[in-house]
Amino acid sequence: MTARLRPLLDREKIQAMVEALAQRIQQDYQGKSPLIVGTLKGSFIFLADLVRRLDLPLEVDFVQVQSYAGTESSGRCRVVLPLSTPVRGRDVLVVEDIVDTGATLNCLMEYLKRKRPASLRLCAIFDKPSRRKVPVQIDYRGFELPDEFVVGYGLDCDQRYRHLPDLWALEEE
Ligand code: PRP
């Protein structure tokens, strides 16, 4: 079977959304030094675009979480790569590429909450609400996507396509 890519969102639309999200974050975090937490691997491109638009004394760290969304909706997960920055008392903003079932983010937010941050918010550039199994509050939400397999802008299929600047639907032929 071969795969076919169908364009969903071009880079100009994506960058306009990143700018809109950055403006809101910039306003809300005035006077603060947020800790921006990217979730590996998918968020690395969005995070890089977002932080370069923020004029704040921010710090960046990464975390990698593996969820078990396929088999259950309890939000169980494993932290594969922990943060290297202390979270207690920090204004933490989690930056995610996509929220799908919600299992990964639900689990990650609970994990971070236990570390007693001063505040904890979530920014996700893509959201597939029709796939949700576990509720997740997205404070800064970009595009709502239909239930299609998407690649590009950090998102992969078997680790491929992450580097594509636009967002594509991947279809089997
Ligand atoms: C993707 C994405 C989210 C998660 C969302 O990561 O980056 O972290 O899935 O899915 P969920 O809402 O159903 O939990 P993935 O596990 O594919 O790893 P990756 O970021 O390394 O591609």
mmCIF file of C-alpha atoms and ligand atoms in Angstrom:
data_model
loop_
_atom_site.group_PDB
_atom_site.id
_atom_site.type_symbol
_atom_site.label_atom_id
_atom_site.label_comp_id
_atom_site.label_asym_id
_atom_site.label_seq_id
_atom_site.Cartn_x
_atom_site.Cartn_y
_atom_site.Cartn_z
ATOM 1 C CA MET A 1 0.000 0.000 0.000
ATOM 2 C CA THR A 2 1.290 3.490 -0.793
ATOM 3 C CA ALA A 3 0.515 6.626 1.155
ATOM 4 C CA ARG A 4 -0.789 9.846 -0.334
ATOM 5 C CA LEU A 5 -0.539 13.298 1.223
ATOM 6 C CA ARG A 6 -3.469 15.710 0.941
ATOM 7 C CA PRO A 7 -2.920 19.341 2.003
ATOM 8 C CA LEU A 8 -4.846 20.418 5.120
ATOM 9 C CA LEU A 9 -3.245 23.631 6.399
ATOM 10 C CA ASP A 10 -0.512 25.600 4.670
ATOM 11 C CA ARG A 11 2.450 27.151 6.468
ATOM 12 C CA GLU A 12 1.055 30.698 6.231
ATOM 13 C CA LYS A 13 -2.135 29.704 8.064
ATOM 14 C CA ILE A 14 -0.144 27.801 10.672
ATOM 15 C CA GLN A 15 2.237 30.712 11.260
ATOM 16 C CA ALA A 16 -0.695 33.143 11.595
ATOM 17 C CA MET A 17 -2.154 30.900 14.296
ATOM 18 C CA VAL A 18 1.216 30.667 16.080
ATOM 19 C CA GLU A 19 1.362 34.471 16.080
ATOM 20 C CA ALA A 20 -2.179 34.760 17.496
ATOM 21 C CA LEU A 21 -1.400 32.266 20.273
ATOM 22 C CA ALA A 22 1.910 34.003 21.026
ATOM 23 C CA GLN A 23 0.173 37.364 21.410
ATOM 24 C CA ARG A 24 -2.253 35.950 23.979
ATOM 25 C CA ILE A 25 0.545 34.232 25.896
ATOM 26 C CA GLN A 26 2.693 37.366 25.779
ATOM 27 C CA GLN A 27 -0.134 39.391 27.380
ATOM 28 C CA ASP A 28 -1.040 36.806 30.006
ATOM 29 C CA TYR A 29 2.550 36.237 31.185
ATOM 30 C CA GLN A 30 3.600 39.898 31.477
ATOM 31 C CA GLY A 31 5.933 40.264 34.480
ATOM 32 C CA LYS A 32 6.437 36.504 34.751
ATOM 33 C CA SER A 33 9.277 34.143 33.819
ATOM 34 C CA PRO A 34 7.428 31.101 32.513
ATOM 35 C CA LEU A 35 8.890 27.642 32.185
ATOM 36 C CA ILE A 36 7.877 26.427 28.731
ATOM 37 C CA VAL A 37 7.622 22.631 28.682
ATOM 38 C CA GLY A 38 7.642 20.920 25.304
ATOM 39 C CA THR A 39 6.459 17.341 24.899
ATOM 40 C CA LEU A 40 8.793 15.246 22.809
ATOM 41 C CA LYS A 41 8.927 14.581 20.116
ATOM 42 C CA GLY A 42 6.017 16.155 18.253
ATOM 43 C CA SER A 43 6.067 19.640 19.791
ATOM 44 C CA PHE A 44 9.613 20.616 18.850
ATOM 45 C CA ILE A 45 8.716 22.598 15.731
ATOM 46 C CA PHE A 46 5.697 24.407 17.200
ATOM 47 C CA LEU A 47 7.650 25.183 20.357
ATOM 48 C CA ALA A 48 10.546 26.625 18.363
ATOM 49 C CA ASP A 49 8.174 28.853 16.363
ATOM 50 C CA LEU A 50 6.218 29.917 19.445
ATOM 51 C CA VAL A 51 9.074 30.855 21.792
ATOM 52 C CA ARG A 52 10.765 32.969 19.119
ATOM 53 C CA ARG A 53 7.663 35.162 19.141
ATOM 54 C CA LEU A 54 7.662 35.639 22.921
ATOM 55 C CA ASP A 55 9.454 38.606 24.429
ATOM 56 C CA LEU A 56 9.552 37.183 27.970
ATOM 57 C CA PRO A 57 12.374 35.966 30.263
ATOM 58 C CA LEU A 58 11.298 32.368 29.687
ATOM 59 C CA GLU A 59 13.039 29.026 30.083
ATOM 60 C CA VAL A 60 12.546 25.913 27.953
ATOM 61 C CA ASP A 61 12.582 22.297 29.008
ATOM 62 C CA PHE A 62 11.312 19.049 27.509
ATOM 63 C CA VAL A 63 9.507 15.999 28.781
ATOM 64 C CA GLN A 64 8.613 12.743 27.050
ATOM 65 C CA VAL A 65 5.539 10.816 28.073
ATOM 66 C CA GLN A 66 4.117 7.567 26.752
ATOM 67 C CA SER A 67 0.411 6.964 27.250
ATOM 68 C CA TYR A 68 -1.642 3.798 27.024
ATOM 69 C CA ALA A 69 -4.594 5.421 25.279
ATOM 70 C CA GLY A 70 -5.254 2.510 22.951
ATOM 71 C CA THR A 71 -6.363 0.084 25.609
ATOM 72 C CA GLU A 72 -8.039 2.226 28.268
ATOM 73 C CA SER A 73 -9.121 5.752 29.074
ATOM 74 C CA SER A 74 -7.743 6.016 32.596
ATOM 75 C CA GLY A 75 -4.964 8.375 31.520
ATOM 76 C CA ARG A 76 -2.209 6.061 32.716
ATOM 77 C CA CYS A 77 1.190 6.880 31.321
ATOM 78 C CA ARG A 78 4.920 6.577 31.766
ATOM 79 C CA VAL A 79 7.369 9.475 31.925
ATOM 80 C CA VAL A 80 10.123 8.358 29.565
ATOM 81 C CA LEU A 81 12.235 11.508 29.853
ATOM 82 C CA PRO A 82 11.671 13.656 32.967
ATOM 83 C CA LEU A 83 12.143 17.412 33.182
ATOM 84 C CA SER A 84 15.556 18.630 34.248
ATOM 85 C CA THR A 85 14.173 21.895 35.713
ATOM 86 C CA PRO A 86 12.479 22.177 39.137
ATOM 87 C CA VAL A 87 8.792 22.993 38.680
ATOM 88 C CA ARG A 88 7.800 24.019 42.207
ATOM 89 C CA GLY A 89 6.613 27.629 42.278
ATOM 90 C CA ARG A 90 7.099 28.135 38.526
ATOM 91 C CA ASP A 91 4.569 29.372 35.981
ATOM 92 C CA VAL A 92 4.530 26.342 33.729
ATOM 93 C CA LEU A 93 3.177 26.425 30.199
ATOM 94 C CA VAL A 94 3.014 23.040 28.466
ATOM 95 C CA VAL A 95 3.355 23.252 24.696
ATOM 96 C CA GLU A 96 1.904 20.353 22.740
ATOM 97 C CA ASP A 97 1.436 19.641 19.059
ATOM 98 C CA ILE A 98 -1.842 17.716 19.195
ATOM 99 C CA VAL A 99 -4.450 16.612 21.718
ATOM 100 C CA ASP A 100 -6.182 13.470 20.504
ATOM 101 C CA THR A 101 -7.689 11.070 23.084
ATOM 102 C CA GLY A 102 -6.355 13.385 25.805
ATOM 103 C CA ALA A 103 -4.663 10.520 27.659
ATOM 104 C CA THR A 104 -1.119 11.853 27.290
ATOM 105 C CA LEU A 105 -1.946 15.410 28.311
ATOM 106 C CA ASN A 106 -4.228 14.425 31.143
ATOM 107 C CA CYS A 107 -1.470 12.286 32.566
ATOM 108 C CA LEU A 108 1.256 14.883 32.007
ATOM 109 C CA MET A 109 -0.761 17.692 33.610
ATOM 110 C CA GLU A 110 -1.437 15.524 36.689
ATOM 111 C CA TYR A 111 2.273 14.651 36.874
ATOM 112 C CA LEU A 112 3.220 18.341 36.736
ATOM 113 C CA LYS A 113 0.483 19.393 39.197
ATOM 114 C CA ARG A 114 1.985 17.075 41.805
ATOM 115 C CA LYS A 115 5.207 19.106 41.550
ATOM 116 C CA ARG A 116 3.349 22.205 42.852
ATOM 117 C CA PRO A 117 3.857 24.818 40.113
ATOM 118 C CA ALA A 118 2.582 28.362 40.796
ATOM 119 C CA SER A 119 0.418 27.990 37.695
ATOM 120 C CA LEU A 120 -0.039 25.366 35.010
ATOM 121 C CA ARG A 121 -1.514 25.917 31.561
ATOM 122 C CA LEU A 122 -1.622 24.107 28.251
ATOM 123 C CA CYS A 123 -1.124 25.381 24.715
ATOM 124 C CA ALA A 124 -1.822 23.022 21.796
ATOM 125 C CA ILE A 125 -1.695 24.023 18.150
ATOM 126 C CA PHE A 126 -3.944 21.153 16.986
ATOM 127 C CA ASP A 127 -6.963 19.573 18.643
ATOM 128 C CA LYS A 128 -9.077 16.603 17.585
ATOM 129 C CA PRO A 129 -12.031 16.920 19.991
ATOM 130 C CA SER A 130 -14.012 14.135 18.296
ATOM 131 C CA ARG A 131 -11.382 11.629 19.491
ATOM 132 C CA ARG A 132 -11.412 12.663 23.151
ATOM 133 C CA LYS A 133 -11.635 9.940 25.819
ATOM 134 C CA VAL A 134 -10.148 11.872 28.740
ATOM 135 C CA PRO A 135 -11.105 15.526 29.364
ATOM 136 C CA VAL A 136 -8.275 18.045 28.942
ATOM 137 C CA GLN A 137 -8.422 21.794 29.446
ATOM 138 C CA ILE A 138 -6.606 23.542 26.607
ATOM 139 C CA ASP A 139 -5.954 27.150 27.651
ATOM 140 C CA TYR A 140 -4.471 28.230 24.308
ATOM 141 C CA ARG A 141 -5.939 26.195 21.468
ATOM 142 C CA GLY A 142 -5.040 26.471 17.795
ATOM 143 C CA PHE A 143 -6.841 24.558 15.049
ATOM 144 C CA GLU A 144 -9.678 22.102 15.518
ATOM 145 C CA LEU A 145 -9.034 19.160 13.193
ATOM 146 C CA PRO A 146 -11.326 16.452 11.832
ATOM 147 C CA ASP A 147 -10.649 12.818 12.708
ATOM 148 C CA GLU A 148 -7.999 12.212 10.058
ATOM 149 C CA PHE A 149 -4.429 10.964 10.306
ATOM 150 C CA VAL A 150 -2.290 14.100 10.038
ATOM 151 C CA VAL A 151 1.433 14.578 9.475
ATOM 152 C CA GLY A 152 3.841 17.489 9.178
ATOM 153 C CA TYR A 153 4.635 20.428 11.468
ATOM 154 C CA GLY A 154 6.141 18.019 14.005
ATOM 155 C CA LEU A 155 3.625 15.194 13.549
ATOM 156 C CA ASP A 156 4.830 11.863 12.244
ATOM 157 C CA CYS A 157 3.870 8.542 10.771
ATOM 158 C CA ASP A 158 6.457 5.981 11.893
ATOM 159 C CA GLN A 159 8.817 8.909 12.610
ATOM 160 C CA ARG A 160 8.561 10.326 9.055
ATOM 161 C CA TYR A 161 7.152 13.672 7.834
ATOM 162 C CA ARG A 162 7.815 15.668 11.037
ATOM 163 C CA HIS A 163 9.931 18.212 9.159
ATOM 164 C CA LEU A 164 7.242 19.251 6.649
ATOM 165 C CA PRO A 165 6.315 22.940 7.174
ATOM 166 C CA ASP A 166 2.637 22.407 6.213
ATOM 167 C CA LEU A 167 0.027 20.041 7.686
ATOM 168 C CA TRP A 168 -1.140 17.105 5.572
ATOM 169 C CA ALA A 169 -3.699 14.318 5.815
ATOM 170 C CA LEU A 170 -2.066 10.948 5.207
ATOM 171 C CA GLU A 171 -4.236 8.596 3.181
ATOM 172 C CA GLU A 172 -3.586 4.985 2.250
ATOM 173 C CA GLU A 173 -4.104 4.207 -1.442
HETATM 174 C C1 PRP B 1 1.315 12.508 20.140
HETATM 175 C C2 PRP B 1 1.191 13.984 20.509
HETATM 176 C C3 PRP B 1 0.644 13.933 21.886
HETATM 177 C C4 PRP B 1 -0.165 12.664 21.928
HETATM 178 C C5 PRP B 1 -1.595 13.005 21.824
HETATM 179 O O1 PRP B 1 2.524 12.044 20.639
HETATM 180 O O2 PRP B 1 2.427 14.641 20.455
HETATM 181 O O3 PRP B 1 1.663 13.895 22.860
HETATM 182 O O4 PRP B 1 0.220 11.878 20.794
HETATM 183 O O5 PRP B 1 -2.365 11.851 21.827
HETATM 184 P P1 PRP B 1 -3.417 11.539 22.964
HETATM 185 O O6 PRP B 1 -4.233 12.790 23.155
HETATM 186 O O7 PRP B 1 -4.248 10.446 22.339
HETATM 187 O O8 PRP B 1 -2.722 11.097 24.177
HETATM 188 P P2 PRP B 1 3.089 10.589 20.318
HETATM 189 O O9 PRP B 1 2.762 9.683 21.459
HETATM 190 O O10 PRP B 1 2.610 10.150 18.955
HETATM 191 O O11 PRP B 1 4.644 10.807 20.337
HETATM 192 P P3 PRP B 1 5.517 11.842 19.458
HETATM 193 O O12 PRP B 1 5.207 13.223 19.980
HETATM 194 O O13 PRP B 1 6.910 11.408 19.736
HETATM 195 O O14 PRP B 1 5.119 11.689 18.005
#
